[in-house]
Coordinates of C-alpha atoms and ligand atoms in Angstrom, one line a residue:
M1 CA 0.1 -0.1 0.1
T2 CA 1.7 3.5 -0.8
G3 CA 1.7 6.1 1.1
A4 CA -1.4 8.5 0.3
P5 CA -0.7 12.6 0.4
N6 CA -3.4 13.2 3.2
N7 CA -1.0 11.2 5.4
A8 CA 2.4 12.1 4.0
A9 CA 2.8 14.8 6.9
D10 CA 1.9 12.5 9.8
E11 CA 4.5 9.9 8.1
A12 CA 7.3 12.0 7.7
A13 CA 6.9 13.6 11.3
A14 CA 7.6 10.0 12.7
G15 CA 10.3 9.5 9.8
L16 CA 8.6 7.0 8.0
D17 CA 8.8 6.6 4.3
L18 CA 6.0 4.2 3.4
R19 CA 5.5 5.5 -0.4
R20 CA 8.7 3.2 -0.6
G21 CA 8.2 1.1 2.6
L22 CA 10.5 2.3 4.7
V23 CA 10.1 2.5 8.4
P24 CA 12.7 3.5 10.9
R25 CA 14.7 1.6 13.5
S26 CA 14.2 4.8 15.7
I27 CA 10.5 3.9 16.4
F28 CA 11.3 0.8 18.5
A29 CA 13.6 1.1 21.0
D30 CA 13.0 4.5 22.0
P31 CA 11.6 5.8 25.1
S32 CA 10.6 8.8 24.2
V33 CA 8.7 7.0 21.0
Y34 CA 7.3 4.6 23.9
D35 CA 5.9 7.9 25.9
L36 CA 4.2 9.1 22.8
E37 CA 2.5 6.2 22.3
Q38 CA 1.2 5.8 25.5
Q39 CA -0.4 9.4 25.4
Q40 CA -1.7 8.9 21.2
I41 CA -2.3 5.5 21.1
F42 CA -2.9 3.6 24.6
R43 CA -5.2 6.5 25.7
R44 CA -6.9 6.9 22.9
C45 CA -8.2 3.7 21.3
W46 CA -10.6 1.2 22.3
L47 CA -8.2 -2.0 24.3
F48 CA -9.7 -5.4 24.3
L49 CA -10.4 -6.2 28.3
G50 CA -11.9 -9.8 28.0
H51 CA -14.9 -11.2 27.6
E52 CA -18.0 -10.9 29.2
G53 CA -18.7 -14.9 29.9
Q54 CA -15.6 -14.4 32.1
I55 CA -17.7 -12.4 34.6
P56 CA -21.4 -13.6 34.2
N57 CA -22.2 -12.9 37.8
T58 CA -22.7 -9.7 40.1
G59 CA -19.2 -9.5 41.8
D60 CA -17.0 -11.6 39.4
Y61 CA -14.0 -9.7 38.1
L62 CA -11.0 -10.0 36.6
T63 CA -7.5 -7.9 36.6
T64 CA -5.6 -7.1 33.2
R65 CA -4.2 -4.3 31.9
M66 CA -4.6 -1.3 29.4
A67 CA -0.9 -1.2 28.1
D68 CA 1.1 0.3 31.2
T69 CA -2.0 0.8 33.3
N70 CA -3.5 -2.3 35.6
I71 CA -7.2 -2.8 35.5
I72 CA -10.2 -4.3 37.3
V73 CA -12.8 -5.5 35.1
C74 CA -16.1 -6.4 37.2
R75 CA -19.6 -7.3 36.7
D76 CA -21.5 -4.5 39.1
V77 CA -25.2 -5.2 41.3
D78 CA -27.0 -3.5 38.1
G79 CA -25.3 -6.4 35.4
H80 CA -22.9 -3.6 33.8
V81 CA -19.4 -4.2 33.1
R82 CA -17.2 -1.7 34.5
A83 CA -13.4 -1.2 34.3
L84 CA -11.7 0.7 37.1
V85 CA -7.8 1.2 37.3
N86 CA -6.3 -0.9 39.6
S87 CA -4.7 1.6 42.0
C88 CA -5.5 3.0 45.7
R89 CA -6.3 6.6 45.6
H90 CA -4.1 6.8 48.8
R91 CA -1.0 5.9 47.8
G92 CA -1.4 4.4 44.4
N93 CA -1.2 0.5 45.9
A94 CA -2.9 -2.0 43.6
V95 CA -6.2 -2.9 45.5
C96 CA -6.9 -6.5 43.7
R97 CA -3.9 -8.8 43.1
T98 CA -5.7 -11.5 42.2
D99 CA -6.4 -12.4 38.5
G100 CA -10.0 -13.0 39.0
G101 CA -12.6 -14.0 41.5
N102 CA -15.9 -13.0 43.1
S103 CA -16.3 -9.8 45.7
R104 CA -18.1 -7.2 46.5
T105 CA -15.5 -4.9 47.8
F106 CA -11.7 -4.2 47.0
T107 CA -9.6 -3.3 49.9
C108 CA -6.0 -2.0 49.6
P109 CA -3.9 -4.4 51.6
Y110 CA -1.6 -0.6 52.3
H111 CA -3.9 0.6 54.6
G112 CA -7.0 -0.9 54.4
W113 CA -9.1 1.6 51.9
A114 CA -12.2 -0.4 50.8
Y115 CA -14.0 0.1 47.4
D116 CA -17.4 -1.0 46.4
L117 CA -18.1 -2.0 42.9
Q118 CA -20.6 0.5 42.8
G119 CA -21.0 2.2 46.2
K120 CA -24.1 3.7 47.6
R121 CA -22.5 7.1 47.5
V122 CA -20.6 7.3 44.3
E123 CA -20.4 5.2 41.1
S124 CA -18.7 1.8 40.9
G125 CA -15.4 1.8 42.3
G126 CA -16.4 4.2 45.5
L127 CA -14.8 4.5 48.6
I128 CA -16.8 3.0 51.2
N129 CA -14.8 2.6 54.1
V130 CA -11.4 4.1 55.6
P131 CA -10.3 2.5 58.7
G132 CA -9.8 5.3 61.2
M133 CA -12.2 7.6 59.7
K134 CA -13.1 9.1 63.2
P135 CA -9.2 9.1 65.0
Y136 CA -7.3 10.1 62.0
Y137 CA -9.1 12.0 59.9
N138 CA -12.2 13.7 62.0
D139 CA -14.4 12.0 59.7
K140 CA -13.3 14.9 57.2
L141 CA -12.5 12.9 54.6
D142 CA -14.8 13.1 51.6
L143 CA -15.5 9.3 50.5
N144 CA -17.1 10.3 47.1
E145 CA -14.1 12.4 46.1
W146 CA -12.3 9.3 46.5
G147 CA -13.1 6.3 44.4
L148 CA -11.2 4.7 42.1
V149 CA -10.9 5.8 38.7
P150 CA -13.0 4.7 35.9
V151 CA -12.0 3.8 32.7
A152 CA -13.9 6.6 30.7
K153 CA -15.6 3.9 28.5
V154 CA -16.7 0.2 28.3
E155 CA -18.2 -1.2 25.9
S156 CA -19.0 -4.7 24.4
Y157 CA -19.5 -6.1 21.0
R158 CA -21.2 -9.7 20.7
G159 CA -19.5 -10.0 24.0
L160 CA -15.9 -8.4 23.4
I161 CA -15.5 -6.2 26.3
F162 CA -13.4 -2.8 25.3
G163 CA -12.6 0.2 26.9
T164 CA -10.9 3.3 26.5
F165 CA -9.5 5.9 28.5
D166 CA -10.6 8.9 25.9
P167 CA -14.3 10.2 26.6
E168 CA -13.9 11.5 23.1
A169 CA -13.2 8.2 21.2
P170 CA -16.0 7.2 18.7
T171 CA -18.3 3.9 19.9
L172 CA -16.9 0.7 20.1
E173 CA -18.8 -0.1 16.9
E174 CA -17.5 2.7 14.7
F175 CA -14.5 1.9 15.7
L176 CA -14.3 -1.6 15.1
G177 CA -16.0 -0.5 11.7
E178 CA -15.6 -3.0 9.1
M179 CA -13.5 -5.5 10.6
R180 CA -16.6 -6.6 12.3
W181 CA -16.6 -8.9 9.1
A182 CA -13.7 -11.2 10.8
I183 CA -14.9 -10.8 14.5
D184 CA -18.6 -11.8 13.4
M185 CA -17.2 -14.8 10.8
I186 CA -15.4 -15.8 14.0
L187 CA -18.3 -15.7 16.4
D188 CA -20.5 -17.1 13.6
R189 CA -18.7 -20.4 13.9
G190 CA -20.0 -22.0 16.6
D191 CA -20.9 -21.1 20.7
L192 CA -17.9 -19.8 21.5
R193 CA -17.5 -19.5 25.0
P194 CA -14.1 -18.2 27.2
T195 CA -12.0 -20.8 29.0
P196 CA -11.2 -20.3 32.8
G197 CA -8.0 -18.7 33.8
V198 CA -5.5 -16.3 32.5
V199 CA -2.7 -16.7 30.4
R200 CA 0.2 -14.0 30.7
W201 CA 3.8 -13.8 30.0
R202 CA 6.4 -11.1 29.4
S203 CA 9.1 -10.4 26.5
D204 CA 11.7 -8.1 25.9
A205 CA 10.3 -7.1 22.4
N206 CA 8.3 -3.9 21.3
W207 CA 5.1 -4.3 20.9
K208 CA 5.1 -3.0 17.4
F209 CA 6.8 -6.4 16.1
A210 CA 4.6 -8.3 17.4
A211 CA 1.5 -6.2 15.7
D212 CA 3.1 -6.1 12.2
N213 CA 3.6 -10.0 12.2
G214 CA 0.1 -10.2 12.0
G215 CA 0.4 -9.5 8.5
D216 CA 3.0 -11.3 7.8
N217 CA 2.9 -14.6 6.2
A218 CA 6.6 -14.8 4.7
H219 CA 7.8 -15.7 7.9
V220 CA 6.0 -18.9 8.2
Q221 CA 7.7 -21.4 5.9
I222 CA 11.2 -20.1 7.5
T223 CA 10.6 -19.5 11.1
H224 CA 8.0 -22.3 11.8
R225 CA 9.7 -24.8 9.3
S226 CA 10.9 -27.4 12.5
A227 CA 7.4 -27.4 13.4
F228 CA 5.9 -28.3 9.8
L229 CA 8.6 -30.8 9.5
A230 CA 7.7 -32.3 12.9
F231 CA 4.0 -31.9 12.2
S232 CA 4.4 -33.6 9.0
K233 CA 6.1 -36.4 10.4
L234 CA 3.3 -36.8 13.2
N235 CA 0.1 -36.4 10.9
G236 CA 1.2 -36.4 7.0
A237 CA 0.4 -32.7 6.5
P238 CA 2.8 -31.4 4.0
V239 CA 5.9 -28.5 4.6
P240 CA 4.9 -25.4 3.1
K241 CA 7.4 -24.4 0.5
V242 CA 9.3 -20.5 0.5
G243 CA 7.6 -18.6 -2.4
T244 CA 4.1 -20.9 -2.2
A245 CA 1.5 -18.4 -2.5
N246 CA -0.9 -19.7 -0.2
P247 CA -4.3 -18.9 -1.6
G248 CA -6.1 -15.8 0.4
F249 CA -6.9 -12.5 0.7
T250 CA -6.1 -9.0 2.9
I251 CA -8.6 -7.1 4.2
L252 CA -7.1 -3.2 5.8
T253 CA -10.4 -0.8 7.2
K254 CA -10.2 2.3 8.8
Y255 CA -8.2 3.1 11.9
G256 CA -5.5 0.8 11.3
H257 CA -7.0 -2.6 11.6
M258 CA -5.8 -6.0 9.3
G259 CA -6.4 -8.8 8.4
N260 CA -5.1 -11.7 5.9
F261 CA -7.0 -14.9 5.7
Q262 CA -6.1 -17.9 3.9
T263 CA -8.7 -19.8 1.7
G264 CA -9.3 -23.6 0.8
L265 CA -8.2 -27.1 2.6
G266 CA -5.4 -27.2 0.1
N267 CA -4.5 -30.3 -1.1
H268 CA -4.2 -31.9 2.6
K269 CA -7.3 -33.5 4.3
P270 CA -6.5 -33.5 8.3
D271 CA -7.2 -37.3 9.7
L272 CA -9.2 -36.2 12.8
S273 CA -8.7 -39.2 14.0
K274 CA -5.0 -38.2 14.9
G275 CA -4.9 -36.5 18.2
F276 CA -1.9 -33.9 17.1
Q277 CA -3.6 -31.5 14.7
F278 CA -2.2 -28.4 13.5
A279 CA -3.2 -26.9 10.1
S280 CA -6.5 -27.8 11.1
N281 CA -7.9 -29.1 14.1
T282 CA -10.9 -30.9 15.2
G283 CA -11.9 -27.8 16.9
M284 CA -11.6 -25.5 15.0
E285 CA -13.2 -26.9 11.9
Y286 CA -16.3 -28.5 13.8
W287 CA -18.6 -25.9 12.3
R288 CA -17.7 -27.7 8.9
N289 CA -20.2 -30.5 9.4
R290 CA -23.2 -28.0 10.5
P291 CA -24.8 -27.0 6.8
E292 CA -26.8 -24.2 9.2
T293 CA -23.7 -22.8 9.9
I294 CA -22.7 -22.8 6.2
A295 CA -25.6 -21.1 4.9
K296 CA -25.0 -18.0 7.9
L297 CA -21.7 -17.9 6.7
G298 CA -21.9 -17.7 3.1
P299 CA -19.0 -18.9 0.8
L300 CA -16.5 -16.7 1.4
K301 CA -16.7 -17.0 5.1
T302 CA -16.8 -20.7 4.7
S303 CA -13.7 -20.9 2.4
V304 CA -11.9 -19.3 5.0
M305 CA -9.6 -21.7 6.7
R306 CA -6.8 -19.6 9.0
Y307 CA -6.6 -16.0 9.8
N308 CA -4.3 -13.2 11.5
I309 CA -6.4 -10.2 12.6
N310 CA -4.7 -7.2 14.4
I311 CA -7.2 -4.6 15.7
F312 CA -5.6 -1.7 16.1
P313 CA -3.4 -1.2 17.8
N314 CA -2.6 -4.0 19.8
L315 CA -5.4 -7.0 19.8
F316 CA -4.2 -10.2 17.2
I317 CA -6.9 -12.3 16.7
I318 CA -5.5 -15.6 15.4
D319 CA -7.6 -18.9 15.4
R320 CA -10.0 -18.6 18.5
L321 CA -7.2 -16.6 20.7
F322 CA -7.6 -13.1 21.2
I323 CA -4.1 -11.9 22.1
V324 CA -3.1 -8.6 23.5
R325 CA 0.2 -7.3 23.4
H326 CA 0.5 -4.7 26.2
P327 CA 3.7 -2.1 25.9
V328 CA 5.1 -2.2 29.4
A329 CA 8.6 -0.4 28.6
P330 CA 10.4 0.5 25.4
S331 CA 11.9 -3.1 24.7
E332 CA 9.0 -5.1 26.8
M333 CA 5.2 -6.2 26.4
E334 CA 3.4 -8.1 28.5
Q335 CA 1.1 -10.7 26.4
R336 CA -2.1 -12.2 27.9
F337 CA -4.8 -13.7 25.6
T338 CA -8.2 -14.9 26.4
A339 CA -8.7 -18.2 24.6
L340 CA -12.5 -19.3 23.5
Y341 CA -14.2 -22.4 22.6
D342 CA -17.0 -24.2 20.8
A343 CA -19.2 -24.9 23.6
S344 CA -21.6 -26.8 21.3
T345 CA -18.7 -29.5 20.1
P346 CA -18.6 -32.8 22.2
E347 CA -16.4 -32.8 25.3
H348 CA -13.7 -34.6 23.5
V349 CA -13.5 -32.1 20.6
Q350 CA -13.3 -29.1 23.4
A351 CA -10.8 -30.8 25.1
E352 CA -8.7 -31.5 21.8
E353 CA -9.1 -28.0 20.8
L354 CA -8.1 -26.6 23.7
R355 CA -5.0 -28.9 23.7
T356 CA -4.3 -27.6 20.2
T357 CA -4.3 -24.3 21.5
Y358 CA -2.0 -24.3 24.2
R359 CA 0.4 -26.1 21.9
R360 CA 0.5 -23.7 19.2
L361 CA 0.6 -20.6 21.4
G362 CA 1.3 -18.8 24.7
P363 CA 4.2 -19.6 26.6
T364 CA 3.4 -23.0 25.8
G365 CA 3.2 -23.0 22.2
F366 CA 6.1 -24.0 19.9
L367 CA 4.8 -21.0 17.4
E368 CA 4.7 -18.3 20.1
Q369 CA 8.5 -19.5 21.1
E370 CA 9.4 -19.4 17.7
D371 CA 8.3 -16.0 16.8
G372 CA 8.8 -14.6 20.0
E373 CA 12.6 -15.1 19.7
N374 CA 12.2 -13.1 16.5
F375 CA 10.2 -10.3 18.5
I376 CA 13.2 -10.1 20.7
E377 CA 16.0 -10.1 18.3
S378 CA 14.4 -7.6 16.1
T379 CA 13.5 -5.1 18.9
R380 CA 17.3 -5.6 20.0
G381 CA 18.5 -5.0 16.2
T382 CA 16.7 -1.8 16.2
S383 CA 18.6 -0.4 19.5
Y384 CA 21.8 -0.4 17.7
S385 CA 23.3 3.2 17.2
T386 CA 25.4 2.0 14.6
V387 CA 22.8 1.2 12.2
M388 CA 20.1 3.3 13.5
D389 CA 20.1 5.3 9.8
R390 CA 19.3 2.2 8.3
D391 CA 15.6 2.1 7.7
L392 CA 13.7 -1.5 7.9
N393 CA 12.0 -2.9 4.5
Y394 CA 8.5 -3.3 4.0
A395 CA 8.2 -3.2 0.4
M396 CA 6.7 -6.7 -0.7
G397 CA 4.5 -6.5 -3.2
I398 CA 4.2 -2.6 -2.6
D399 CA 3.4 -1.6 -6.2
E400 CA 0.8 -4.7 -6.9
Q401 CA -2.5 -5.2 -5.9
E402 CA -6.0 -6.5 -7.2
I403 CA -8.6 -5.7 -5.1
V404 CA -12.1 -7.3 -5.1
D405 CA -15.4 -5.3 -4.0
D406 CA -18.4 -7.8 -4.6
G407 CA -20.1 -7.1 -1.5
Q408 CA -19.2 -10.8 0.2
S409 CA -16.5 -8.7 2.4
P410 CA -14.9 -5.0 2.5
P411 CA -13.2 -4.7 -0.3
R412 CA -9.8 -7.2 -0.1
I413 CA -6.9 -7.6 -1.9
T414 CA -6.7 -10.8 -3.7
T415 CA -3.1 -12.2 -2.1
M416 CA -2.0 -12.8 1.3
L417 CA 1.7 -12.6 0.4
N418 CA 2.5 -9.0 0.9
E419 CA 2.9 -6.4 3.3
H420 CA 0.3 -3.9 3.3
G421 CA -1.0 -5.1 6.2
Q422 CA 2.2 -4.1 8.1
L423 CA 1.6 -0.4 6.0
W424 CA -1.2 -0.1 6.6
F425 CA -0.5 -0.4 10.5
Y426 CA 2.4 1.7 10.3
R427 CA 0.5 4.4 8.7
N428 CA -2.4 4.2 11.2
W429 CA 0.1 4.5 14.2
A430 CA 1.7 7.3 12.1
A431 CA -1.6 9.0 11.8
A432 CA -2.2 8.2 15.7
V433 CA 0.8 9.3 17.0
S434 CA 0.4 13.0 15.6
G435 CA -1.5 14.1 18.3
R436 CA -4.8 14.9 16.5
P437 CA -7.8 14.7 18.2
W438 CA -10.9 12.7 17.6
P439 CA -11.8 11.8 14.5
L440 CA -7.8 10.3 14.4
P441 CA -7.2 10.7 10.6
H442 CA -7.7 7.5 9.0
P443 CA -5.7 7.6 5.8
E444 CA -7.4 6.7 2.2
A445 CA -6.2 3.3 1.3
K446 CA -6.6 2.2 -1.9
V447 CA -9.1 -0.4 -0.6
E448 CA -11.3 2.5 0.4
A449 CA -10.9 4.4 -2.7
V450 CA -12.3 1.7 -5.0
R451 CA -15.5 2.1 -3.2
Ligands
LIG1 S1 -2.2 3.0 49.9 FE1 -4.0 2.4 49.6 S2 -5.3 2.5 51.6 FE2 -2.8 3.2 51.3
LIG2 FE1 4.7 -16.8 13.4

């Protein structure tokens, strides 16, 4: 995707030359860029918080992050989902130390200030008790003024909870925009529910390398070759060859969301009687046996076998995993994932789906370890002052794209082996860090121009 004129100034200001596919090394490990991103991207965009099924009842809560900020997500007494900054108003301590549970109050372990889910006096997160109110404060502390700080807006899309610190942000539905097409495709394939528990891990990598990998289909045959070789021995799956262009397409939508979608089942029909699956697995493919699901999806969505999606800025969706890459330092990210499974399948299918999930991704996943090593080394390499003036190359397929706009999906680029997704991500990154108020500039893409 070449740079569009209306975004050229933002790109130039950030040191990008996307018309030529060039991204400077300086935007990765630099602490000042990290600060800018925290302010202009992670304080403004909608960020994924979890799934409503994780907190179905009053008092249910989970803890997570919004970039550098610890967050409590809870269901209040009225059934609403709330998100509160997990930092006591007295000295800033974390008032909740667990990954999740059920509670009517959050009591700070430092001096005991207690906060309600939805206090009588104030809204959710209100301060309801201070030990020593009379002897220490002479009853002069106004509890209404010292509640936990709420996240400005919290909304759900089909059970997926997002929050934003920016009261001026557009609605979640507007923000997700046409990429809802892909989210709907995933959710329409079964009765998807979250698995219990939390998976999180840290690595010394800049979050953008993980995000831009969401558009990267050229690394698979190299980075993951050893895994494919192992799988081939176990279940007969073919080993992808370098230069093989898998059938598929790429979709880029407003605010920087990108997705690529591989179609068809190739020549390999997975043997579902074998427990060890990779390219396709029992749980993920179960919906293919349901005529009503196929009818609902329609031919294009039915043909999609595999997909990688990045909801700007940092929500990566692969299979039924929703992985958030939280930047917690210039060269460090904390990843957390929410795994969904199809509750309408038999139990042994659910078990297989979970096994396949954890085998591939997360801290126990071989794909994750292979990708993670790349993200870490790329981050290290972009910290070398000796080569800081040598840009990174994102020019694959830059001047080649055929676009189909047939109403079956948002306009789609007819290949998935290109770097349009990454360029789209960085174009929108440049627009976001420019610091303009909403609506953030969403640079015209060729895919939008064809309408
Ligand atoms: S820091 Fe929370 S009560 Fe003092
Ligand atoms: Fe990978």
